[in-house]
CSV table of C-alpha atoms in Angstrom, one decimal:
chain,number,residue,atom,x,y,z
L,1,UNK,CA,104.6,67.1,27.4
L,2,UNK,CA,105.7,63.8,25.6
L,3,UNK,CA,106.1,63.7,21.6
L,4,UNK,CA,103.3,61.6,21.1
L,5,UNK,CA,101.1,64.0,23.0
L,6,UNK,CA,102.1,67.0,20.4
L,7,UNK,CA,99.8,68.1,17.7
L,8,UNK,CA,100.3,66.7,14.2
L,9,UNK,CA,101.5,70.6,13.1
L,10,UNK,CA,103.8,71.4,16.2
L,11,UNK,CA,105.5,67.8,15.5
L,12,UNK,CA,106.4,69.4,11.6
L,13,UNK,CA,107.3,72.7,13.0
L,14,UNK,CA,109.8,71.1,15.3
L,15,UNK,CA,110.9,68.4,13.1
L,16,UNK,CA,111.8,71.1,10.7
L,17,UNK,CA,113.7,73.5,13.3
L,18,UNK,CA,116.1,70.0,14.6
L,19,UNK,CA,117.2,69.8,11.2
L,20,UNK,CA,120.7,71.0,10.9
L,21,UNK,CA,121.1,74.4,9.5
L,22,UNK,CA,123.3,74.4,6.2
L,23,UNK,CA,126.5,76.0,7.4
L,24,UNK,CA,129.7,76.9,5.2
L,25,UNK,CA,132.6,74.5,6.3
L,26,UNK,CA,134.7,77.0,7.6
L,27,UNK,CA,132.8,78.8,9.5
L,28,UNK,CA,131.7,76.1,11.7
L,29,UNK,CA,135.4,75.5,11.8
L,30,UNK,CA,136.1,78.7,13.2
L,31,UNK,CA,133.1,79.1,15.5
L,32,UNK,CA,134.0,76.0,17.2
L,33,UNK,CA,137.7,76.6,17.7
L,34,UNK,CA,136.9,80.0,19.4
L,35,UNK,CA,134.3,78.0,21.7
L,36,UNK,CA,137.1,76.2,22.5
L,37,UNK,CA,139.0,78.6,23.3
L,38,UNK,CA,137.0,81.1,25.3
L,39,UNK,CA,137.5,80.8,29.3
L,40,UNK,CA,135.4,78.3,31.0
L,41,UNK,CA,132.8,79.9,33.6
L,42,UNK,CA,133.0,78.7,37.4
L,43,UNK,CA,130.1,77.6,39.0
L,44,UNK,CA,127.2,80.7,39.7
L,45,UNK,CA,129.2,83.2,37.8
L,46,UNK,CA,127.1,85.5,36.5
L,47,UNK,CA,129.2,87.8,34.3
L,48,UNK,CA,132.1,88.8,32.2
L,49,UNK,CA,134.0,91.1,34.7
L,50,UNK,CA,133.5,88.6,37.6
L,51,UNK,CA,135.1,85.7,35.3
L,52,UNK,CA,138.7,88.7,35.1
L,53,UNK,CA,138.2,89.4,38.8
L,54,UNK,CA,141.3,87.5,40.5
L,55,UNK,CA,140.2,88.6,43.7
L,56,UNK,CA,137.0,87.0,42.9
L,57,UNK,CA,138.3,83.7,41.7
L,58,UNK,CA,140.5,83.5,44.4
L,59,UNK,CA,137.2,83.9,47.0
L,60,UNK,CA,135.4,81.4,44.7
L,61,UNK,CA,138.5,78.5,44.9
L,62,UNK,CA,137.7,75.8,47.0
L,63,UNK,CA,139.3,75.4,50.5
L,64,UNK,CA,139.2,72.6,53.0
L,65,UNK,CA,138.8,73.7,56.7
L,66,UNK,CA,140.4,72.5,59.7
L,67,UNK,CA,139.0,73.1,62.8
L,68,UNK,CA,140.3,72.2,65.7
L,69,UNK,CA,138.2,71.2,68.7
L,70,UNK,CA,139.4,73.7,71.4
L,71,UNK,CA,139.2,76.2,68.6
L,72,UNK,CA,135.4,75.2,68.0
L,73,UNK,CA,134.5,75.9,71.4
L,74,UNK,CA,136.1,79.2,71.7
L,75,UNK,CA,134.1,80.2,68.4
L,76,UNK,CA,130.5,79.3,69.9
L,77,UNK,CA,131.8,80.7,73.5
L,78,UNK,CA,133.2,83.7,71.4
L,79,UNK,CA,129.6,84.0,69.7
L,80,UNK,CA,127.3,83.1,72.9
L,81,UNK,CA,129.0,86.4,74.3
L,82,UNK,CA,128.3,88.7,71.3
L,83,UNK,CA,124.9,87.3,71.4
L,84,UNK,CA,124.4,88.0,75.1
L,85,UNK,CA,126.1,91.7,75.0
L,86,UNK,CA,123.8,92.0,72.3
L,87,UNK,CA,120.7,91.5,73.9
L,88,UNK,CA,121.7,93.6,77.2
L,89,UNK,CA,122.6,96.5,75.4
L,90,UNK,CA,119.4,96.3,74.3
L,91,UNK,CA,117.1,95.3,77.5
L,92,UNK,CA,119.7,98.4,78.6
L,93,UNK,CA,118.9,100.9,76.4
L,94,UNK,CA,114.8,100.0,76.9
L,95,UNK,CA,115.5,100.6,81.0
L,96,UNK,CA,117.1,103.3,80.5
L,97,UNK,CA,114.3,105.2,78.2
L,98,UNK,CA,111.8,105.9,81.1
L,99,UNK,CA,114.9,106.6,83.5
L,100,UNK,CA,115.6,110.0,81.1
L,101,UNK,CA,112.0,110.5,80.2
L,102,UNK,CA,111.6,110.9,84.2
L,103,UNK,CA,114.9,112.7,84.6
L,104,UNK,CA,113.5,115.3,81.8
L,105,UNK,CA,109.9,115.3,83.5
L,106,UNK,CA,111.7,116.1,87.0
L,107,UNK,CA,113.0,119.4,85.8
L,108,UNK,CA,109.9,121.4,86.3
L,109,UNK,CA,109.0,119.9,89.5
L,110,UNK,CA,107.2,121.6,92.2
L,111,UNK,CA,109.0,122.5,94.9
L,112,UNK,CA,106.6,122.6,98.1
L,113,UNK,CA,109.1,125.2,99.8
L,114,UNK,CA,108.5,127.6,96.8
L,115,UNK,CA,105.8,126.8,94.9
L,116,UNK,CA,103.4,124.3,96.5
L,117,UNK,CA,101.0,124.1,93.4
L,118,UNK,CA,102.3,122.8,90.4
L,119,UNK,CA,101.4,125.3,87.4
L,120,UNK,CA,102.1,122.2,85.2
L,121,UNK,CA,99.1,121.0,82.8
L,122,UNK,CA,99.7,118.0,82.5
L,123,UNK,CA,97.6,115.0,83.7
L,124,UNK,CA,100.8,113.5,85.4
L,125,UNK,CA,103.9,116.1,87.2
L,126,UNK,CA,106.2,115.2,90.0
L,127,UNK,CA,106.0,117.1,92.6
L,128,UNK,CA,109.1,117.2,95.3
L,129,UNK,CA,108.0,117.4,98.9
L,130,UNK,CA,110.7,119.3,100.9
L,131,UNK,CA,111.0,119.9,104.9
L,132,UNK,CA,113.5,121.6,107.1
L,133,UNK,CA,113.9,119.2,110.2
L,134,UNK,CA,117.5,119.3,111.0
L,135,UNK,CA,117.2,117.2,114.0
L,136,UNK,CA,114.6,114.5,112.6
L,137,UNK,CA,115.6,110.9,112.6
L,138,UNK,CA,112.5,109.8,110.7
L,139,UNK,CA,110.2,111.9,108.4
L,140,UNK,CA,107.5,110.1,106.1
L,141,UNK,CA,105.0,111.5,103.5
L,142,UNK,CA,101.1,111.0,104.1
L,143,UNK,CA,98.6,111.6,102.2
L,144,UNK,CA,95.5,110.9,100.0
L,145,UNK,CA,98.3,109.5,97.1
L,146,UNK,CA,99.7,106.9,99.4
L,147,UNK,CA,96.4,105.6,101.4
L,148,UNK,CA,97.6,107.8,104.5
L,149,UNK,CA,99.8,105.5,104.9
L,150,UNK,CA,103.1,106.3,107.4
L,151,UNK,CA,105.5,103.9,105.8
L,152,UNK,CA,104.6,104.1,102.4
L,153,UNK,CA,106.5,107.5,101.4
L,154,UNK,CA,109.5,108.0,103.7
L,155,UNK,CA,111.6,111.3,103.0
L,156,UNK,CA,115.5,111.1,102.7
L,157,UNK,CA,117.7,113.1,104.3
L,158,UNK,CA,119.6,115.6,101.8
L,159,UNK,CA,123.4,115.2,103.1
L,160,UNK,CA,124.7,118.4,101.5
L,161,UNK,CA,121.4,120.9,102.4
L,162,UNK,CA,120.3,118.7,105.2
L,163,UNK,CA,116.6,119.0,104.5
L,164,UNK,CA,114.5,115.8,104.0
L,165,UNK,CA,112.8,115.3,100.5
L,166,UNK,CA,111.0,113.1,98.3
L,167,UNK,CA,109.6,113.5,94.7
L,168,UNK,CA,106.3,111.7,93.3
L,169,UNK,CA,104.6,111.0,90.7
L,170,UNK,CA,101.2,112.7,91.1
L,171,UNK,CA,98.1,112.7,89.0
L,172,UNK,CA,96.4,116.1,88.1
L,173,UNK,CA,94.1,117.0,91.1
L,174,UNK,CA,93.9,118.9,94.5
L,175,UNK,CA,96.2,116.5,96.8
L,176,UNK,CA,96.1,116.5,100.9
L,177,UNK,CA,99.0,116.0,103.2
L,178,UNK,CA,101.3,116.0,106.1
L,179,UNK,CA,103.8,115.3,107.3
L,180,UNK,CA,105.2,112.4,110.0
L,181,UNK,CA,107.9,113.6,111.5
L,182,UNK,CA,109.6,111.1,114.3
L,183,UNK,CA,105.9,110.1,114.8
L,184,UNK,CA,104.4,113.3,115.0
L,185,UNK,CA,102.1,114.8,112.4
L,186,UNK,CA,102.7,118.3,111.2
L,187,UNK,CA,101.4,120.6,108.3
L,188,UNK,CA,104.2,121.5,105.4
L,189,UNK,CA,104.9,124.5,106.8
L,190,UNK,CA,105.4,126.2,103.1
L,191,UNK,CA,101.9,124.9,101.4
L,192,UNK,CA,98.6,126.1,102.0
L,193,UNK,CA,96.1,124.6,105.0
L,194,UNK,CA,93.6,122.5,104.5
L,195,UNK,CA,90.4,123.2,106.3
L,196,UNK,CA,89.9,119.6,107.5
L,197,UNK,CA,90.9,119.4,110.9
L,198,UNK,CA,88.7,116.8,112.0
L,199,UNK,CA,91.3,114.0,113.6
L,200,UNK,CA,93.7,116.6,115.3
L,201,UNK,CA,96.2,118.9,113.1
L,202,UNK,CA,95.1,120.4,110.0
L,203,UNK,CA,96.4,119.0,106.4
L,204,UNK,CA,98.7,121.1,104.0
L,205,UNK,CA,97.2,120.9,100.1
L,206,UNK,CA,99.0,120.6,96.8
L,207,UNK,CA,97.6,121.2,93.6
L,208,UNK,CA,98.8,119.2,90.6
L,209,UNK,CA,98.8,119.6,87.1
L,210,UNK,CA,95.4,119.9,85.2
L,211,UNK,CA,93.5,123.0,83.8
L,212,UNK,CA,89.3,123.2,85.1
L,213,UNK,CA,86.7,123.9,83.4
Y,1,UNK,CA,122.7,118.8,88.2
Y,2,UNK,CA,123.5,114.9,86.6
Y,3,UNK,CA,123.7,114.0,90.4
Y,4,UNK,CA,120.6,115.7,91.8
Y,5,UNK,CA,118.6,114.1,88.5
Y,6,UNK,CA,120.2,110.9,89.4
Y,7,UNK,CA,118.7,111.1,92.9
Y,8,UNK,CA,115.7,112.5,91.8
Y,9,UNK,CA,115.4,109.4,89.5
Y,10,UNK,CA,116.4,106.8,92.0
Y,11,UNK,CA,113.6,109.1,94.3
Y,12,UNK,CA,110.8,108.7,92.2
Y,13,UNK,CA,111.5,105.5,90.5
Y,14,UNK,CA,110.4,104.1,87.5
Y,15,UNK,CA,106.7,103.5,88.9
Y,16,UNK,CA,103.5,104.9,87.4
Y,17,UNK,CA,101.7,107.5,89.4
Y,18,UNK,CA,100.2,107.7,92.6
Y,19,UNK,CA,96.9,107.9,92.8
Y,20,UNK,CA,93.4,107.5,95.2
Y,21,UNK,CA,93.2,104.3,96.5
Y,22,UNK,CA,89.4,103.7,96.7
Y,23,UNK,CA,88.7,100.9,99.0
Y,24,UNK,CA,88.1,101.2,102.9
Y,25,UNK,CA,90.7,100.8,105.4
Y,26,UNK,CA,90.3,97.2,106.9
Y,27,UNK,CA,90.9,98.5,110.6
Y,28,UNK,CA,87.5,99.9,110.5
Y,29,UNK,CA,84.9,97.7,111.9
Y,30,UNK,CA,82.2,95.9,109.8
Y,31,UNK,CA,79.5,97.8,110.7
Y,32,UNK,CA,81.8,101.2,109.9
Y,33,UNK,CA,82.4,100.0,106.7
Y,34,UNK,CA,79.1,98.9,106.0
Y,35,UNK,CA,77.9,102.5,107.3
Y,36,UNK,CA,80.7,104.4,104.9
Y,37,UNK,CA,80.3,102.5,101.9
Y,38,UNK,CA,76.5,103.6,102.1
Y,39,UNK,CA,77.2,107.0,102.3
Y,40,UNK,CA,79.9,107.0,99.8
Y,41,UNK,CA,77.3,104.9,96.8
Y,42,UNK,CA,75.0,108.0,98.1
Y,43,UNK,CA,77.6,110.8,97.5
Y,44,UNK,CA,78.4,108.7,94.0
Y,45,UNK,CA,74.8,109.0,93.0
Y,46,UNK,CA,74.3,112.3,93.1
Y,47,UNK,CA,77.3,112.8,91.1
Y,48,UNK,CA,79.5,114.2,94.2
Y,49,UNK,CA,83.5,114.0,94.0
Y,50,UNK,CA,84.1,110.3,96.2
Y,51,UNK,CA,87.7,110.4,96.0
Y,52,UNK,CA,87.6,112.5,99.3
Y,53,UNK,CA,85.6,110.3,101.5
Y,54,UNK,CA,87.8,107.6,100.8
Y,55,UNK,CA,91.0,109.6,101.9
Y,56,UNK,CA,88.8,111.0,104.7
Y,57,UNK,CA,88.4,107.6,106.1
Y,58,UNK,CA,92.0,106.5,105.7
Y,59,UNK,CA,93.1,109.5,107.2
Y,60,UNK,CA,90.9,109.2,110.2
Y,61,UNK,CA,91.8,105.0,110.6
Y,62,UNK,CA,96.0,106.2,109.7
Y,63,UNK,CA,95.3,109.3,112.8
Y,64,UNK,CA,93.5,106.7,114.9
Y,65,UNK,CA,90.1,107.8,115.6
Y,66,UNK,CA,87.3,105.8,116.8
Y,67,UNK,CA,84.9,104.2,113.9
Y,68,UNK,CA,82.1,106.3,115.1
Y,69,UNK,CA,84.6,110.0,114.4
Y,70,UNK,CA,85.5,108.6,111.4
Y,71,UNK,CA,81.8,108.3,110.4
Y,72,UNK,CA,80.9,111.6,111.8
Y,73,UNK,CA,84.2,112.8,109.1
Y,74,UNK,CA,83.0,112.0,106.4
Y,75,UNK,CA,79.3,112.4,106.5
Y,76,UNK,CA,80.4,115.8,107.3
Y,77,UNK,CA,83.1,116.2,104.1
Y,78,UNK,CA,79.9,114.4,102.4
Y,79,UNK,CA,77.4,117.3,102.9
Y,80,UNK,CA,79.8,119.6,102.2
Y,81,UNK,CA,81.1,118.2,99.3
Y,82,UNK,CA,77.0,119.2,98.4
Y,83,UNK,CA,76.5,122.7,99.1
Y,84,UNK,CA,80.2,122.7,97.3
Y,85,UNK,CA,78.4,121.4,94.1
Y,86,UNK,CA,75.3,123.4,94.7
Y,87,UNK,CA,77.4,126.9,95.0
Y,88,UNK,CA,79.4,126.3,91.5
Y,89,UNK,CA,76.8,124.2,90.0
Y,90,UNK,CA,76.6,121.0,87.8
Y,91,UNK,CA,79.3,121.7,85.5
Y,92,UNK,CA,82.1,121.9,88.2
Y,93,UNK,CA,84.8,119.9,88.6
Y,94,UNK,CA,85.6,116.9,91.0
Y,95,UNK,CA,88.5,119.2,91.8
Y,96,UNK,CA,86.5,122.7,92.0
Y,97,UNK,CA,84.1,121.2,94.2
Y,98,UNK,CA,86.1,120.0,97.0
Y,99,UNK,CA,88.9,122.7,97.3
Y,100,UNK,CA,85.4,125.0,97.4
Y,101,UNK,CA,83.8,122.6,100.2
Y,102,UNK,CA,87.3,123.3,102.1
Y,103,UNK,CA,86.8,126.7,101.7
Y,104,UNK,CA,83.2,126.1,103.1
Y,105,UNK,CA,84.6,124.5,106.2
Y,106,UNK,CA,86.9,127.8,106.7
Y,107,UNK,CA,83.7,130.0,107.0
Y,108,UNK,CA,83.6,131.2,103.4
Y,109,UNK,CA,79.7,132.0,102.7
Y,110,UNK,CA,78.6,129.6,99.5
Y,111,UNK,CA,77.6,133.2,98.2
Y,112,UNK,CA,80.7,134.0,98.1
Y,113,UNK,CA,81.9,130.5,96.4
Y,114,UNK,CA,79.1,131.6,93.2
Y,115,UNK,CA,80.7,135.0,93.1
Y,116,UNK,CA,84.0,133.5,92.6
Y,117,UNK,CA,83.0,131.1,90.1
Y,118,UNK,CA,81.0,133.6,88.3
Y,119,UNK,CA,83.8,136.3,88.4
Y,120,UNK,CA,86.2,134.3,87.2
Y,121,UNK,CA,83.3,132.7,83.9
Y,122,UNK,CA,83.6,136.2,82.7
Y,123,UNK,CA,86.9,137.2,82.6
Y,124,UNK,CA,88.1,137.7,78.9
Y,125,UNK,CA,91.1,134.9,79.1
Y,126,UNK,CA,91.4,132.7,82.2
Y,127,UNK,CA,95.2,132.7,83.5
Y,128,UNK,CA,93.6,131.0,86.5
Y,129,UNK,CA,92.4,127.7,87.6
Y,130,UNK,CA,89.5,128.7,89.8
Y,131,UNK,CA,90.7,125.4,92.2
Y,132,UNK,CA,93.4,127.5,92.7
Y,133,UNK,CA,91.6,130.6,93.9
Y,134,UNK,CA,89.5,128.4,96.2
Y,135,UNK,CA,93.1,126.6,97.8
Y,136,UNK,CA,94.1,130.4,98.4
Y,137,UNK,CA,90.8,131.7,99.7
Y,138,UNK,CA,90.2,128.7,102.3
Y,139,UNK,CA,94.2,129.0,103.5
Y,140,UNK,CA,93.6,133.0,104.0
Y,141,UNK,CA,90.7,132.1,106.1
Y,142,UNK,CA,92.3,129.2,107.9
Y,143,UNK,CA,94.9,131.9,108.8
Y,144,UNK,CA,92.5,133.8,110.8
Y,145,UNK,CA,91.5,136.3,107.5
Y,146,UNK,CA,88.1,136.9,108.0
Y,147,UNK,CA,86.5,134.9,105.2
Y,148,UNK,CA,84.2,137.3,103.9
Y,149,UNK,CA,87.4,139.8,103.3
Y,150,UNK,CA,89.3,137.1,101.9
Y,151,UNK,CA,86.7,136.4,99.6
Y,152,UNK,CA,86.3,139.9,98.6
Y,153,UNK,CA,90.4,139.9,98.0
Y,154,UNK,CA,90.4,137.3,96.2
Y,155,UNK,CA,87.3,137.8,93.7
Y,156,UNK,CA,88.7,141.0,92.9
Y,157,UNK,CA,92.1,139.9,92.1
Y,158,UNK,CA,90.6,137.1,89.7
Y,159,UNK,CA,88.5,139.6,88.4
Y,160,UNK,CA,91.7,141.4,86.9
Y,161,UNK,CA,92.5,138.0,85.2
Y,162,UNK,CA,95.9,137.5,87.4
Y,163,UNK,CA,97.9,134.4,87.1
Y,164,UNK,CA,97.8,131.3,89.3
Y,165,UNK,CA,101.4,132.2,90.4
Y,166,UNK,CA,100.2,135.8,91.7
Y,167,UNK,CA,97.8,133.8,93.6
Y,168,UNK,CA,100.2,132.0,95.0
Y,169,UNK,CA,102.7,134.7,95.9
Y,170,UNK,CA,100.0,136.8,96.9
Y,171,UNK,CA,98.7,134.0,99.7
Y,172,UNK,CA,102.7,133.7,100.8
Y,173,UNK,CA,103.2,137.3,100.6
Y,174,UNK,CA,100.0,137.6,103.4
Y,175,UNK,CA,100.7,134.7,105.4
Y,176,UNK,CA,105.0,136.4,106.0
Y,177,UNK,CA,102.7,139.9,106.8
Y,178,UNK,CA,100.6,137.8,109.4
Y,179,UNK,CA,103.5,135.6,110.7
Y,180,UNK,CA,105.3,139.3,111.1
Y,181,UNK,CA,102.7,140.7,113.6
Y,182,UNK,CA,100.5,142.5,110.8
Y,183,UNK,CA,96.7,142.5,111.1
Y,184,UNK,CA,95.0,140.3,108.6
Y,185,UNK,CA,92.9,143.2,107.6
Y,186,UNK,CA,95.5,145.3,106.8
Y,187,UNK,CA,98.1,142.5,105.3
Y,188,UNK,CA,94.9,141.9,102.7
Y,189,UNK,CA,94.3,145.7,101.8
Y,190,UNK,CA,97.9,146.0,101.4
Y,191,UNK,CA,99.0,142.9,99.4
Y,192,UNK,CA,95.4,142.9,97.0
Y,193,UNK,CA,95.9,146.9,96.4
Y,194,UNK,CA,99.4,146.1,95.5
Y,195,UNK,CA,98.5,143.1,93.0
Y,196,UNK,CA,95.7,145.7,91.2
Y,197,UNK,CA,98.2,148.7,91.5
Y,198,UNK,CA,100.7,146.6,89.7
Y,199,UNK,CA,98.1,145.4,86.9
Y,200,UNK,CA,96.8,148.9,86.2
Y,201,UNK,CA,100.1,150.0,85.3
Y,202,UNK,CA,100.7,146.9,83.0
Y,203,UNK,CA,97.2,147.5,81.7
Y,204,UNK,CA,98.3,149.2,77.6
């Protein structure tokens, strides 16, 4: 706002407040010699006890910085490789959630050599498929899961018990299957029949998960 | 443990869950599929379990059988799948009613099927899935049980509210007894009087 914009009255209230203040000689003296005299601030400091801080000072005093070309390059290769460590620890850490989620969810799995039906209420269990065959080459898992499908589900050979297994991930519901063992279909021999003979060999059933009505 | 969890994991994989594929196999003929997908819309009206058919047919096309037996399969499973729904009524379950029309194609009487249900609607506190009385049942009668004793074995034992895991060891302990040379008549009496035995002394 310019001077000639102001009011007539805020003109004469500032005209009057410029006017110099009658001050006692010696006392202006004074007030100026200890202006004079008091420490001048640095640039951006803030406070009394920052202005006695040497430490602070000395941070604060300006310093011209060589680099050197080479070293330049080892800095950004230095800082790419933080940056990338960075980001797979974390894409590591996000695999490795599901990966002990499943580990933790494979503890109460079913075991069709003991207990074909999952007592498990969940709408998802895993289920591990088990079958003596000590001289098999081959075995694969069938089913309604895998669209009956011979190469879908194979089972691998346990080296240390020598039976074959595999474990699923099977929705809540009344599951049929068999077995494909060197190319010949067979009944797990530890679940419950299925009444559905109507292609050859009858089915075995597994129950999973799930409470009925 | 950390090694057979490992396995496990590298086993089962990160992938979702397995579940029924509902499309036809492709090896079936046109006029199959045609023919299936009819009688499967039909079963879906009326409110019938489909997932079944579909595996029906797979199986059938994986076991290779003709077009015309894999037909005949499911039109079967179909009206089955129907007197299933019609013995434990509207309110069963998509699972209920096809372990019960399994148990149907063992020879157990649909009679026998309400009975079940109805047993097992009164007891005080269900420790049982009736699916899994209905697995048991139809495997005792696959075994050569005669179905009407198997039914009456099994009604009574979910009448005294057991567990889905006496069910289950009660069906193993029977199938060792028949595999040993026992009568199935006798391995039923034995193993079901032992289960109640057991239960009455439990009873406070």
């Amino acid at each position: 706002m310019s001077e000639p914009e102001n009011p007539h009255w805020l003109r004469q209230v500032s005209g009057e407040l410029r006017e110099e203040v009658p001050v006692r000689a010696a006392w202006r003296a004074k007030l100026l010699d200890e202006v004079a005299r008091a420490p001048r601030p640095s640039p951006g400091a803030g406070d009394d006890e920052t202005l006695s801080d040497p430490w602070a000072s000395e941070a604060r005093r300006p310093r011209r910085l060589v680099l050197h070309p080479l070293a330049g390059l080892a800095a950004a290769v230095a800082f790419a490789a933080v940056g990338a460590a960075t980001t797979l620890a974390v894409m590591t850490r996000r695999a490795e959630t599901p990966a002990r989620t499943e580990v933790a969810a494979a503890q109460p799995a079913s075991r069709t050599a003991a207990a074909p039906m999952s007592d498990a209420t969940s709408d998802v269990d895993i289920v591990t498929f088990e079958l003596s065959a000590p001289t098999a080459t081959n075995v694969a898992l069938v089913g309604s899961f895998n669209r009956w499908n011979p190469v879908a589900t194979p089972l691998e050979r346990d080296a240390v018990t020598g039976r074959w297994m595999v474990s699923l991930r099977l929705p809540a519901g009344r599951h049929v299957y068999a077995f494909v063992v060197d190319g010949d279909i067979t009944a797990d021999p530890a679940a419950p029949r299925a009444a559905d003979a109507d292609f050859g060999t009858p089915n075995s059933v597994v129950l999973v998960g799930g409470r009925s009505s | 443990m950390k090694r057979i969890a490992l396995v496990t994991f590298l086993l089962i994989g990160p992938g979702t869950a397995l579940a029924q594929d509902r499309t036809l196999p492709e090896k079936l003929g046109a006029p199959a599929r045609t023919t299936l997908q009819r009688l499967i819309d039909s079963a879906r009206v009326a409110g019938l379990p489909v997932d079944p058919l579909y595996s029906k047919a797979q199986e059938g096309v994986f076991r290779g059988a003709s077009d015309d037996r894999v037909i005949a399969a499911v039109q079967r499973l179909a009206r089955e799948l129907g007197d299933a729904r019609a013995a434990l009524g509207d309110s069963a379950s998509a699972e209920e009613i096809t372990a019960a029309s399994n148990a149907i194609r063992a020879g157990v009487a649909t009679a026998d099927l309400t009975r079940l249900r109805d047993t097992r609607a009164k007891g005080r506190n269900s420790n049982h899935r009736l699916t899994v009385a209905l697995v048991v049942l139809a495997d005792l009668a696959m075994r050569g049980v005669p179905p009407s004793l198997a039914a009456a074995s099994v009604n009574e034992l979910v009448a005294r509210n057991v567990t889905d895991n006496t069910l289950i060891s009660f069906r193993q302990t029977v199938e060792r007894d028949l595999v040993n040379g026992r009568s199935p008549a006798s391995a039923l009496d034995a193993r079901t009087r032992s289960i109640v035995e057991d239960a009455e002394r439990r009873r406070p």
